[in-house]
Amino acid sequence: MTQRPYIVGNWKMHGTRAMLSEARAIDRAAQRHMKVEVAIAPPYTLIHPVHREAEQIAVGAQDCHEHDGGAHTGDISAAMIADAGGKFVILGHSERREGHGEKDALIRAKAESALAAGLRIIMCCGESGETRDKGNAVAFVKKQLKASLPKEIEEPVEKLTVAYEPIWAIGTGKTATLEDIAEMHGEIRKLLVSLYGEEAGSEVRILYGGSVKPENAAEIIGTAEVGGALVGGASLTADSFMGIAMAATESVEG
Ligand code: PEP
């Protein structure tokens, strides 16, 4: 892996302009953690304000529409996100798959549209607790990911990041075991190489997401094939989010 650990905050539907001070604090702290790449995905309404203020961190979106523009009331295209200063988009989050009925084919179309608009993508995947209990987690995630990812990615393949987020671990305080994380990330790595070639073996970061906190970040980020973390709840304050970035810095420094 030649890339720095990637620590991405997903603010979900949290944040008004009052949260800009937190984004500024994250940005300032990120300047002291240059061995780690830090980014946040606030609500759409804060993308441009965060972009204007940030000197170090990248800002991105939590979703985009699959078309460039047109009669799609209430939607936001990848080109609009890029225009607002967004550099990446999170796609296929389980809350979009469940709450908005997003299927793999739609997510793939969004991914292709985002790449065409020059955005990087963070493609989420993950199994339910029931699927894991039945022993089908790896097969499920590989199938979901294969169907959601773009068929081709023009160089550089590092524009793609994958986030493995077991649904049962999101916002619950539960995390997958380190063995399960290593197994899943290893399988995802093999899939990426089979889809996009050898470069995907070293250049695509695979993040873990699901109740990552400063207290558990070091061991998770230190696990084989984990290239960083996608963080929900703990990304909402600079203190807890940068505690995770600090743990990632320590894992790089050994
Ligand atoms: C997420 O929703 O992407 C997430 C990982 O949330 P949390 O960290 O709160 O579990």
XYZ file of N, CA and C and ligand atoms in Angstrom:
772
model
N 0.854 -1.201 0.000
C 0.000 0.000 0.000
C 0.886 1.245 0.000
N 0.765 2.031 -1.036
C 1.585 3.240 -1.097
C 0.802 4.466 -0.619
N -0.459 4.288 -0.376
C -1.299 5.428 -0.001
C -1.334 5.626 1.515
N -1.563 6.882 1.920
C -1.706 7.162 3.351
C -3.041 6.613 3.853
N -3.139 6.283 5.155
C -4.456 5.919 5.693
C -5.438 7.068 5.443
N -6.674 6.701 5.166
C -7.709 7.657 4.773
C -8.777 7.636 5.866
N -8.990 8.767 6.499
C -9.975 8.848 7.582
C -11.071 9.812 7.116
N -12.258 9.254 6.908
C -13.341 10.034 6.295
C -14.523 10.130 7.261
N -14.985 11.337 7.488
C -16.143 11.543 8.351
C -17.412 11.664 7.525
N -18.408 10.882 7.879
C -19.725 10.956 7.238
C -20.666 11.632 8.234
N -20.950 12.897 7.975
C -21.780 13.652 8.933
C -23.265 13.326 8.796
N -23.631 12.551 7.806
C -25.043 12.194 7.595
C -25.903 13.475 7.593
N -27.113 13.401 8.146
C -27.976 14.604 8.132
C -27.773 15.398 9.429
N -26.502 15.674 9.721
C -26.154 16.478 10.890
C -25.352 17.677 10.412
N -25.683 18.831 10.901
C -24.820 19.972 10.621
C -25.521 21.118 9.923
N -25.494 22.263 10.614
C -25.881 23.534 10.009
C -24.611 24.384 10.012
N -24.735 25.660 9.668
C -23.521 26.490 9.626
C -22.819 26.565 10.981
N -23.571 26.282 12.036
C -22.949 26.289 13.365
C -21.834 25.236 13.464
N -21.914 24.212 12.615
C -20.898 23.136 12.645
C -19.618 23.526 11.908
N -19.603 24.684 11.265
C -18.402 25.071 10.511
C -17.194 25.237 11.437
N -17.449 25.611 12.684
C -16.311 25.761 13.609
C -15.674 24.397 13.851
N -16.494 23.351 13.862
C -15.957 21.991 14.054
C -15.127 21.575 12.831
N -15.644 21.922 11.643
C -14.888 21.615 10.412
C -13.552 22.344 10.412
N -13.558 23.594 10.873
C -12.298 24.368 10.935
C -11.330 23.714 11.913
N -11.856 23.259 13.039
C -10.988 22.618 14.037
C -10.413 21.311 13.485
N -11.221 20.575 12.729
C -10.730 19.334 12.105
C -9.633 19.682 11.106
N -9.870 20.727 10.330
C -8.889 21.123 9.309
C -7.559 21.535 9.954
N -7.644 22.314 11.013
C -6.407 22.755 11.689
C -5.654 21.547 12.255
N -6.401 20.645 12.883
C -5.746 19.470 13.483
C -5.147 18.579 12.394
N -5.828 18.502 11.252
C -5.324 17.642 10.161
C -3.962 18.129 9.662
N -3.706 19.415 9.824
C -2.405 19.955 9.393
C -1.267 19.414 10.256
N -1.614 18.851 11.416
C -0.575 18.259 12.283
C -0.503 16.740 12.093
N -1.321 16.211 11.183
C -1.348 14.750 10.965
C -1.189 14.451 9.484
N -0.082 14.891 8.936
C 0.082 14.807 7.488
C 0.337 13.384 6.979
N 0.585 12.463 7.889
C 0.784 11.078 7.439
C -0.545 10.379 7.179
N -1.632 11.098 7.478
C -2.981 10.550 7.302
C -3.756 11.515 6.410
N -4.604 10.974 5.552
C -5.454 11.839 4.720
C -6.819 11.946 5.401
N -7.236 13.167 5.681
C -8.493 13.381 6.416
C -9.499 14.070 5.498
N -10.741 13.627 5.544
C -11.785 14.230 4.704
C -13.115 14.166 5.448
N -14.009 15.080 5.095
C -15.362 14.981 5.656
C -16.416 15.131 4.561
N -17.513 14.419 4.775
C -18.666 14.509 3.883
C -19.827 15.079 4.693
N -19.976 16.406 4.694
C -21.088 17.023 5.416
C -22.352 16.952 4.547
N -23.469 17.448 5.042
C -24.650 17.562 4.162
C -24.310 18.472 2.968
N -25.072 18.325 1.880
C -24.811 19.129 0.668
C -24.660 20.615 0.971
N -25.503 21.084 1.911
C -25.550 22.533 2.168
C -24.237 23.081 2.736
N -23.399 22.193 3.254
C -22.145 22.667 3.851
C -20.927 22.376 2.984
N -21.118 21.768 1.817
C -19.946 21.417 1.009
C -19.166 22.673 0.623
N -19.852 23.649 0.073
C -19.127 24.829 -0.379
C -18.533 25.628 0.789
N -19.304 25.862 1.848
C -18.702 26.572 2.987
C -17.470 25.856 3.561
N -17.516 24.538 3.663
C -16.340 23.824 4.202
C -15.189 23.929 3.204
N -15.503 23.779 1.924
C -14.459 23.894 0.889
C -13.744 25.250 0.979
N -14.525 26.313 1.208
C -13.927 27.660 1.243
C -12.987 27.842 2.427
N -13.284 27.138 3.502
C -12.501 27.349 4.720
C -11.345 26.366 4.864
N -11.476 25.190 4.225
C -10.494 24.124 4.495
C -9.194 24.360 3.745
N -8.096 24.196 4.445
C -6.787 24.298 3.798
C -6.179 22.923 3.598
N -6.576 21.965 4.435
C -5.919 20.664 4.408
C -6.877 19.526 4.026
N -8.044 19.528 4.604
C -8.936 18.389 4.397
C -9.720 18.537 3.080
N -10.084 17.386 2.524
C -10.974 17.399 1.359
C -12.410 17.313 1.857
N -13.315 17.875 1.070
C -14.732 17.799 1.404
C -15.438 17.036 0.287
N -16.445 16.263 0.655
C -17.163 15.478 -0.348
C -18.632 15.370 0.007
N -19.361 14.565 -0.769
C -20.805 14.414 -0.583
C -21.125 12.987 -0.146
N -22.371 12.821 0.300
C -22.802 11.511 0.800
C -23.600 10.723 -0.229
N -23.838 11.350 -1.387
C -24.615 10.709 -2.453
C -24.590 11.638 -3.657
N -24.961 11.134 -4.818
C -25.199 12.020 -5.965
C -26.240 11.342 -6.859
N -26.784 12.122 -7.777
C -27.713 11.549 -8.754
C -26.912 10.887 -9.867
N -27.548 9.985 -10.584
C -26.818 9.261 -11.644
C -26.758 10.051 -12.956
N -27.554 11.114 -13.075
C -27.512 11.915 -14.295
C -26.798 13.246 -14.045
N -26.306 13.838 -15.139
C -25.575 15.111 -15.030
C -26.490 16.277 -14.668
N -27.743 16.215 -15.097
C -28.668 17.312 -14.857
C -30.020 16.946 -15.444
N -30.985 17.852 -15.343
C -32.285 17.593 -15.962
C -33.409 17.722 -14.971
N -34.570 17.183 -15.352
C -35.782 17.332 -14.542
C -35.801 16.286 -13.428
N -35.018 16.528 -12.401
C -34.923 15.601 -11.262
C -35.043 16.430 -9.986
N -36.267 16.751 -9.641
C -36.517 17.680 -8.532
C -35.886 17.188 -7.230
N -35.136 18.064 -6.630
C -34.559 17.746 -5.319
C -33.250 16.994 -5.375
N -32.761 16.676 -6.570
C -31.527 15.891 -6.664
C -30.310 16.769 -6.937
N -29.143 16.196 -6.729
C -27.874 16.909 -6.896
C -26.964 16.024 -7.750
N -26.389 16.601 -8.796
C -25.521 15.796 -9.671
C -24.075 15.840 -9.190
N -23.292 14.902 -9.717
C -21.867 14.856 -9.367
C -21.174 16.141 -9.827
N -21.572 16.653 -11.003
C -20.949 17.879 -11.507
C -21.224 19.052 -10.555
N -22.414 19.084 -9.961
C -22.743 20.160 -9.003
C -21.881 20.045 -7.744
N -21.652 18.814 -7.321
C -20.802 18.599 -6.136
C -19.385 19.097 -6.437
N -18.889 18.742 -7.627
C -17.543 19.186 -8.011
C -17.503 20.712 -8.084
N -18.558 21.306 -8.621
C -18.620 22.768 -8.752
C -18.598 23.456 -7.378
N -19.173 22.773 -6.378
C -19.217 23.346 -5.022
C -17.901 23.132 -4.273
N -16.970 22.426 -4.910
C -15.677 22.190 -4.251
C -15.521 20.785 -3.712
N -16.529 19.929 -3.934
C -16.445 18.541 -3.479
C -15.426 17.770 -4.308
N -14.719 16.891 -3.637
C -13.681 16.106 -4.325
C -14.047 14.625 -4.418
N -15.031 14.208 -3.649
C -15.384 12.779 -3.639
C -16.851 12.629 -3.277
N -17.349 11.421 -3.474
C -18.728 11.135 -3.056
C -18.786 9.724 -2.469
N -19.508 9.605 -1.370
C -19.785 8.297 -0.765
C -20.988 7.714 -1.500
N -20.900 6.478 -1.924
C -22.020 5.851 -2.653
C -22.342 4.482 -2.048
N -23.618 4.115 -2.147
C -24.033 2.776 -1.724
C -24.048 2.597 -0.223
N -24.121 3.693 0.535
C -24.203 3.555 1.997
C -25.472 2.758 2.339
N -25.405 1.952 3.375
C -26.569 1.101 3.698
C -27.795 1.938 4.026
N -27.592 3.161 4.535
C -28.760 3.999 4.831
C -29.428 4.495 3.551
N -28.689 4.582 2.455
C -29.289 4.911 1.152
C -29.923 3.645 0.552
N -29.210 2.528 0.680
C -29.759 1.281 0.128
C -31.084 0.950 0.822
N -31.129 1.122 2.160
C -32.343 0.763 2.900
C -33.383 1.870 2.857
N -32.951 3.094 3.163
C -33.908 4.191 3.299
C -34.453 4.699 1.980
N -33.703 4.504 0.888
C -34.118 5.031 -0.414
C -34.241 3.932 -1.464
N -34.156 2.702 -1.021
C -34.342 1.567 -1.938
C -33.319 1.512 -3.062
N -32.120 2.028 -2.824
C -31.117 2.032 -3.903
C -30.594 0.617 -4.158
N -30.630 0.251 -5.428
C -30.156 -1.084 -5.833
C -28.765 -0.963 -6.456
N -28.109 -2.109 -6.582
C -26.724 -2.123 -7.072
C -26.580 -1.424 -8.434
N -27.518 -1.658 -9.340
C -27.373 -1.105 -10.697
C -27.424 0.427 -10.664
N -28.288 0.969 -9.810
C -28.377 2.435 -9.681
C -27.075 2.983 -9.081
N -26.572 2.287 -8.099
C -25.336 2.733 -7.435
C -24.181 2.706 -8.437
N -24.148 1.686 -9.275
C -23.106 1.642 -10.321
C -23.236 2.847 -11.266
N -24.460 3.175 -11.640
C -24.660 4.324 -12.545
C -24.199 5.616 -11.869
N -24.457 5.742 -10.579
C -24.000 6.927 -9.841
C -22.473 6.969 -9.816
N -21.868 5.808 -9.610
C -20.393 5.744 -9.542
C -19.793 6.171 -10.882
N -20.385 5.702 -11.956
C -19.851 6.052 -13.282
C -20.005 7.554 -13.542
N -21.149 8.087 -13.114
C -21.401 9.508 -13.295
C -20.418 10.340 -12.459
N -20.156 9.901 -11.233
C -19.236 10.633 -10.349
C -17.815 10.639 -10.922
N -17.370 9.493 -11.417
C -16.012 9.427 -11.982
C -15.921 10.327 -13.213
N -16.977 10.311 -14.018
C -16.966 11.145 -15.229
C -16.904 12.633 -14.876
N -17.444 12.988 -13.702
C -17.421 14.401 -13.280
C -16.117 14.748 -12.559
N -15.224 13.779 -12.474
C -13.912 14.046 -11.866
C -13.867 13.829 -10.367
N -14.908 13.231 -9.800
C -14.907 12.969 -8.353
C -14.262 11.621 -8.061
N -13.708 11.491 -6.878
C -13.300 10.181 -6.383
C -14.531 9.544 -5.739
N -14.525 8.219 -5.651
C -15.696 7.583 -5.039
C -15.297 6.693 -3.857
N -16.179 6.681 -2.879
C -16.041 5.747 -1.757
C -17.254 4.830 -1.838
N -17.022 3.615 -2.284
C -18.120 2.674 -2.497
C -18.319 1.821 -1.253
N -19.519 1.919 -0.664
C -19.807 1.176 0.569
C -20.418 -0.192 0.271
N -20.133 -1.127 1.141
C -20.742 -2.454 1.055
C -20.830 -3.006 2.471
N -21.675 -3.984 2.680
C -21.758 -4.571 4.019
C -22.979 -5.450 4.153
N -22.856 -6.404 5.042
C -23.915 -7.390 5.236
C -24.764 -7.074 6.469
N -25.952 -7.627 6.511
C -26.811 -7.496 7.705
C -26.331 -8.511 8.758
N -26.834 -8.340 9.980
C -26.496 -9.289 11.039
C -26.989 -10.678 10.704
N -28.153 -10.741 10.091
C -28.741 -12.039 9.748
C -27.858 -12.775 8.738
N -27.375 -12.021 7.736
C -26.516 -12.639 6.718
C -25.225 -13.145 7.361
N -24.658 -12.349 8.274
C -23.426 -12.819 8.943
C -23.724 -14.055 9.777
N -24.823 -14.044 10.521
C -25.143 -15.203 11.371
C -25.310 -16.476 10.550
N -25.765 -16.317 9.316
C -25.956 -17.507 8.471
C -24.646 -17.946 7.816
N -23.571 -17.188 8.034
C -22.272 -17.564 7.452
C -22.113 -17.122 6.010
N -22.964 -16.183 5.573
C -22.925 -15.795 4.148
C -22.326 -14.408 3.913
N -21.647 -13.854 4.932
C -21.211 -12.459 4.819
C -20.268 -12.227 3.638
N -19.250 -13.055 3.495
C -18.247 -12.811 2.444
C -18.891 -12.917 1.060
N -19.668 -13.972 0.844
C -20.293 -14.150 -0.476
C -21.230 -12.984 -0.784
N -21.998 -12.556 0.232
C -22.947 -11.457 0.017
C -22.217 -10.172 -0.365
N -21.194 -9.836 0.407
C -20.495 -8.563 0.180
C -19.807 -8.571 -1.187
N -19.202 -9.696 -1.554
C -18.510 -9.731 -2.861
C -19.509 -9.549 -4.005
N -20.657 -10.181 -3.875
C -21.681 -10.060 -4.928
C -22.200 -8.615 -4.994
N -22.467 -8.039 -3.837
C -22.988 -6.670 -3.783
C -21.981 -5.682 -4.379
N -20.736 -5.878 -3.999
C -19.699 -4.948 -4.452
C -19.479 -5.075 -5.963
N -19.411 -6.309 -6.431
C -19.164 -6.520 -7.863
C -20.266 -5.868 -8.699
N -21.496 -5.947 -8.202
C -22.617 -5.386 -8.960
C -22.727 -3.867 -8.815
N -22.111 -3.298 -7.791
C -22.228 -1.854 -7.549
C -21.073 -1.057 -8.146
N -19.924 -1.682 -8.262
C -18.738 -0.963 -8.757
C -18.840 -0.714 -10.254
N -18.171 0.348 -10.735
C -18.151 0.574 -12.187
C -17.468 -0.598 -12.882
N -17.911 -0.890 -14.116
C -17.309 -2.016 -14.839
C -15.843 -1.729 -15.133
N -15.556 -0.468 -15.435
C -14.161 -0.093 -15.735
C -13.848 1.196 -15.005
N -12.590 1.331 -14.632
C -12.151 2.606 -14.057
C -10.927 3.041 -14.842
N -11.027 4.234 -15.414
C -9.838 4.740 -16.111
C -8.790 5.084 -15.073
N -7.532 4.983 -15.458
C -6.448 5.299 -14.518
C -6.642 6.717 -13.984
N -6.205 7.013 -12.769
C -5.667 6.051 -11.810
C -6.773 5.377 -11.005
N -6.548 4.104 -10.710
C -7.551 3.321 -9.997
C -7.685 3.806 -8.541
N -6.705 4.591 -8.071
C -6.789 5.114 -6.701
C -7.962 6.081 -6.515
N -8.616 6.447 -7.614
C -9.840 7.264 -7.483
C -10.931 6.499 -6.744
N -10.752 5.182 -6.696
C -11.733 4.344 -6.004
C -11.247 4.025 -4.594
N -12.155 4.165 -3.631
C -11.962 3.658 -2.270
C -13.171 2.782 -1.990
N -12.963 1.682 -1.286
C -14.087 0.833 -0.871
C -14.230 0.959 0.636
N -15.453 0.993 1.127
C -15.669 0.997 2.579
C -16.503 -0.219 2.948
N -15.910 -1.098 3.744
C -16.661 -2.248 4.263
C -17.322 -1.825 5.570
N -18.651 -1.810 5.561
C -19.401 -1.376 6.735
C -20.501 -2.392 7.057
N -20.210 -3.331 7.955
C -21.287 -4.261 8.341
C -22.464 -3.463 8.886
N -23.655 -3.718 8.361
C -24.811 -2.882 8.731
C -25.076 -2.942 10.239
N -24.874 -4.112 10.802
C -25.164 -4.307 12.226
C -24.170 -3.560 13.132
N -23.101 -3.040 12.541
C -22.091 -2.327 13.343
C -22.258 -0.812 13.246
N -23.113 -0.353 12.326
C -23.233 1.094 12.108
C -24.082 1.727 13.205
N -23.447 2.612 13.953
C -24.168 3.370 14.985
C -24.655 2.539 16.156
N -24.134 1.312 16.305
C -24.628 0.424 17.358
C -23.642 0.255 18.500
N -22.397 0.685 18.289
C -21.369 0.434 19.306
C -20.731 -0.937 19.148
N -21.281 -1.766 18.238
C -20.671 -3.089 17.998
C -19.665 -2.971 16.859
N -18.571 -3.715 16.926
C -17.653 -3.736 15.776
C -17.382 -5.181 15.406
N -17.027 -5.398 14.149
C -16.643 -6.748 13.715
C -15.335 -7.120 14.412
N -15.085 -8.426 14.541
C -13.808 -8.842 15.133
C -12.685 -8.525 14.141
N -11.476 -8.400 14.667
C -10.348 -8.090 13.787
C -10.145 -9.218 12.776
N -10.410 -10.450 13.177
C -10.271 -11.589 12.262
C -11.286 -11.471 11.123
N -12.515 -11.128 11.476
C -13.550 -10.995 10.433
C -13.238 -9.828 9.494
N -12.710 -8.741 10.068
C -12.357 -7.586 9.221
C -11.242 -7.988 8.262
N -10.215 -8.656 8.788
C -9.078 -9.054 7.936
C -9.550 -10.006 6.830
N -10.418 -10.938 7.186
C -10.906 -11.893 6.179
C -11.681 -11.157 5.081
N -12.599 -10.277 5.503
C -13.439 -9.581 4.518
C -12.592 -8.658 3.634
N -11.692 -7.932 4.249
C -10.874 -7.000 3.454
C -9.969 -7.762 2.484
N -9.480 -8.928 2.916
C -8.651 -9.756 2.021
C -9.453 -10.224 0.818
N -10.698 -10.608 1.057
C -11.563 -11.069 -0.043
C -11.915 -9.909 -0.980
N -12.166 -8.742 -0.387
C -12.469 -7.563 -1.220
C -11.246 -7.225 -2.067
N -10.076 -7.309 -1.478
C -8.841 -7.017 -2.226
C -8.741 -7.941 -3.444
N -8.982 -9.241 -3.226
C -8.885 -10.196 -4.348
C -9.889 -9.824 -5.445
N -11.087 -9.437 -5.027
C -12.099 -9.049 -6.016
C -11.635 -7.829 -6.816
N -11.076 -6.842 -6.125
C -10.641 -5.617 -6.807
C -9.548 -5.926 -7.837
N -8.622 -6.806 -7.467
C -7.546 -7.160 -8.408
C -8.145 -7.892 -9.613
N -9.116 -8.768 -9.351
C -9.711 -9.493 -10.484
C -10.494 -8.545 -11.402
N -11.057 -7.477 -10.837
C -11.842 -6.541 -11.664
C -10.973 -5.514 -12.381
N -9.966 -4.991 -11.671
C -9.239 -3.829 -12.197
C -7.745 -4.044 -12.400
N -7.259 -5.248 -12.091
C -5.847 -5.532 -12.339
C -4.963 -5.294 -11.124
N -3.680 -5.596 -11.313
C -2.708 -5.618 -10.212
C -2.628 -4.300 -9.448
N -2.802 -3.182 -10.149
C -2.678 -1.892 -9.475
C -3.682 -1.751 -8.323
N -4.827 -2.393 -8.489
C -5.848 -2.338 -7.433
C -5.388 -3.079 -6.188
N -4.320 -3.852 -6.328
C -3.774 -4.568 -5.176
C -3.080 -3.636 -4.209
N -2.589 -2.499 -4.696
C -1.869 -1.602 -3.788
C -2.478 -0.204 -3.713
N -3.232 0.199 -4.723
C -3.640 1.610 -4.796
C -5.062 1.904 -4.333
N -5.869 0.872 -4.147
C -7.245 1.124 -3.693
C -7.310 0.896 -2.185
N -7.706 1.932 -1.459
C -7.817 1.746 -0.008
C -9.172 1.138 0.348
N -9.128 0.211 1.290
C -10.362 -0.413 1.771
C -10.542 0.038 3.220
N -11.554 0.870 3.437
C -11.816 1.411 4.767
C -12.726 0.467 5.541
N -12.623 0.509 6.851
C -13.597 -0.176 7.690
C -14.504 0.889 8.289
N -15.787 0.605 8.369
C -16.725 1.527 9.008
C -17.708 0.767 9.869
N -18.068 1.362 10.988
C -19.036 0.744 11.898
C -18.557 0.930 13.325
N -19.028 2.024 13.973
C -18.699 2.290 15.381
C -17.202 2.415 15.642
N -16.477 3.008 14.676
C -15.057 3.308 14.928
C -14.983 4.523 15.843
N -14.146 4.413 16.869
C -13.975 5.488 17.866
C -12.477 5.623 18.154
N -12.083 6.683 18.852
C -10.655 6.804 19.180
C -10.139 5.571 19.931
N -11.005 4.965 20.765
C -10.559 3.834 21.601
C -10.281 2.557 20.800
N -10.985 2.354 19.677
C -10.755 1.092 18.945
C -10.062 1.311 17.596
N -9.767 2.577 17.276
C -9.265 2.874 15.922
C -7.892 2.248 15.651
N -6.998 2.282 16.645
C -5.622 1.822 16.397
C -5.621 0.359 15.970
N -6.368 -0.475 16.697
C -6.304 -1.905 16.367
C -7.033 -2.185 15.042
N -8.089 -1.448 14.772
C -8.804 -1.688 13.505
C -7.947 -1.227 12.326
N -7.399 -0.029 12.434
C -6.611 0.510 11.309
C -5.300 -0.255 11.146
N -4.844 -0.873 12.239
C -3.618 -1.691 12.164
C -3.858 -3.082 11.609
N -5.106 -3.427 11.308
C -5.434 -4.770 10.814
C -5.089 -4.900 9.326
N -4.716 -6.111 8.932
C -4.322 -6.359 7.541
C -5.366 -5.843 6.563
N -4.892 -5.161 5.530
C -5.740 -4.678 4.425
C -6.704 -3.562 4.802
N -6.579 -2.995 5.999
C -7.434 -1.863 6.360
C -6.681 -0.572 6.021
N -7.266 0.219 5.122
C -6.593 1.431 4.648
C -7.121 2.693 5.276
N -7.900 2.551 6.350
C -8.442 3.731 7.018
C -9.840 3.431 7.533
N -10.593 4.506 7.831
C -11.913 4.315 8.439
C -12.928 5.297 7.880
N -14.147 4.812 7.726
C -15.289 5.684 7.430
C -16.049 5.817 8.750
N -16.187 7.039 9.208
C -16.638 7.284 10.582
C -17.922 8.110 10.583
N -18.940 7.625 11.269
C -20.186 8.377 11.381
C -20.184 9.214 12.652
N -20.807 8.689 13.694
C -21.016 9.441 14.931
C -19.768 10.117 15.475
N -18.654 9.409 15.451
C -17.428 9.954 16.060
C -16.752 11.002 15.183
N -17.349 11.319 14.023
C -16.737 12.367 13.183
C -17.363 13.740 13.440
N -18.345 13.775 14.343
C -19.095 15.024 14.513
C -18.419 16.036 15.426
N -17.417 15.605 16.154
C -16.624 16.591 16.920
C -15.165 16.417 16.531
N -14.460 17.541 16.504
C -13.042 17.494 16.133
C -12.272 16.619 17.110
N -12.636 16.665 18.379
C -11.889 15.888 19.380
C -11.939 14.404 19.090
N -13.144 13.858 18.894
C -13.203 12.406 18.689
C -12.700 12.037 17.298
N -13.012 12.850 16.283
C -12.585 12.499 14.926
C -11.059 12.523 14.821
N -10.466 13.554 15.395
C -9.011 13.635 15.284
C -8.326 12.654 16.226
N -9.052 12.163 17.226
C -8.515 11.051 18.035
C -8.319 9.821 17.160
N -9.222 9.637 16.214
C -9.108 8.513 15.272
C -7.939 8.759 14.311
N -7.812 10.005 13.845
C -6.688 10.334 12.946
C -5.352 10.150 13.664
N -5.337 10.467 14.956
C -4.105 10.299 15.728
C -3.745 8.815 15.830
N -4.764 7.992 16.068
C -4.524 6.543 16.144
C -4.005 6.031 14.809
N -4.528 6.571 13.705
C -4.053 6.149 12.375
C -2.606 6.581 12.171
N -2.282 7.790 12.642
C -0.898 8.273 12.519
C 0.030 7.323 13.281
N -0.389 6.931 14.477
C 0.454 6.029 15.269
C 0.614 4.690 14.583
N -0.442 4.219 13.901
C -0.324 2.916 13.223
C 0.664 3.002 12.049
N 0.784 4.189 11.420
C 1.749 4.363 10.328
C 3.168 4.421 10.901
N 3.287 5.119 12.021
C 4.625 5.287 12.598
C 5.098 4.038 13.313
N 4.152 3.137 13.609
C 4.493 1.866 14.232
C 4.698 2.005 15.700
C -21.431 5.192 8.850
O -22.634 5.399 8.864
O -20.793 5.301 7.791
C -20.799 4.820 10.109
C -19.704 4.125 10.050
O -21.431 5.232 11.263
P -20.906 5.025 12.778
O -19.430 5.328 12.798
O -21.693 5.964 13.592
O -21.139 3.581 13.115
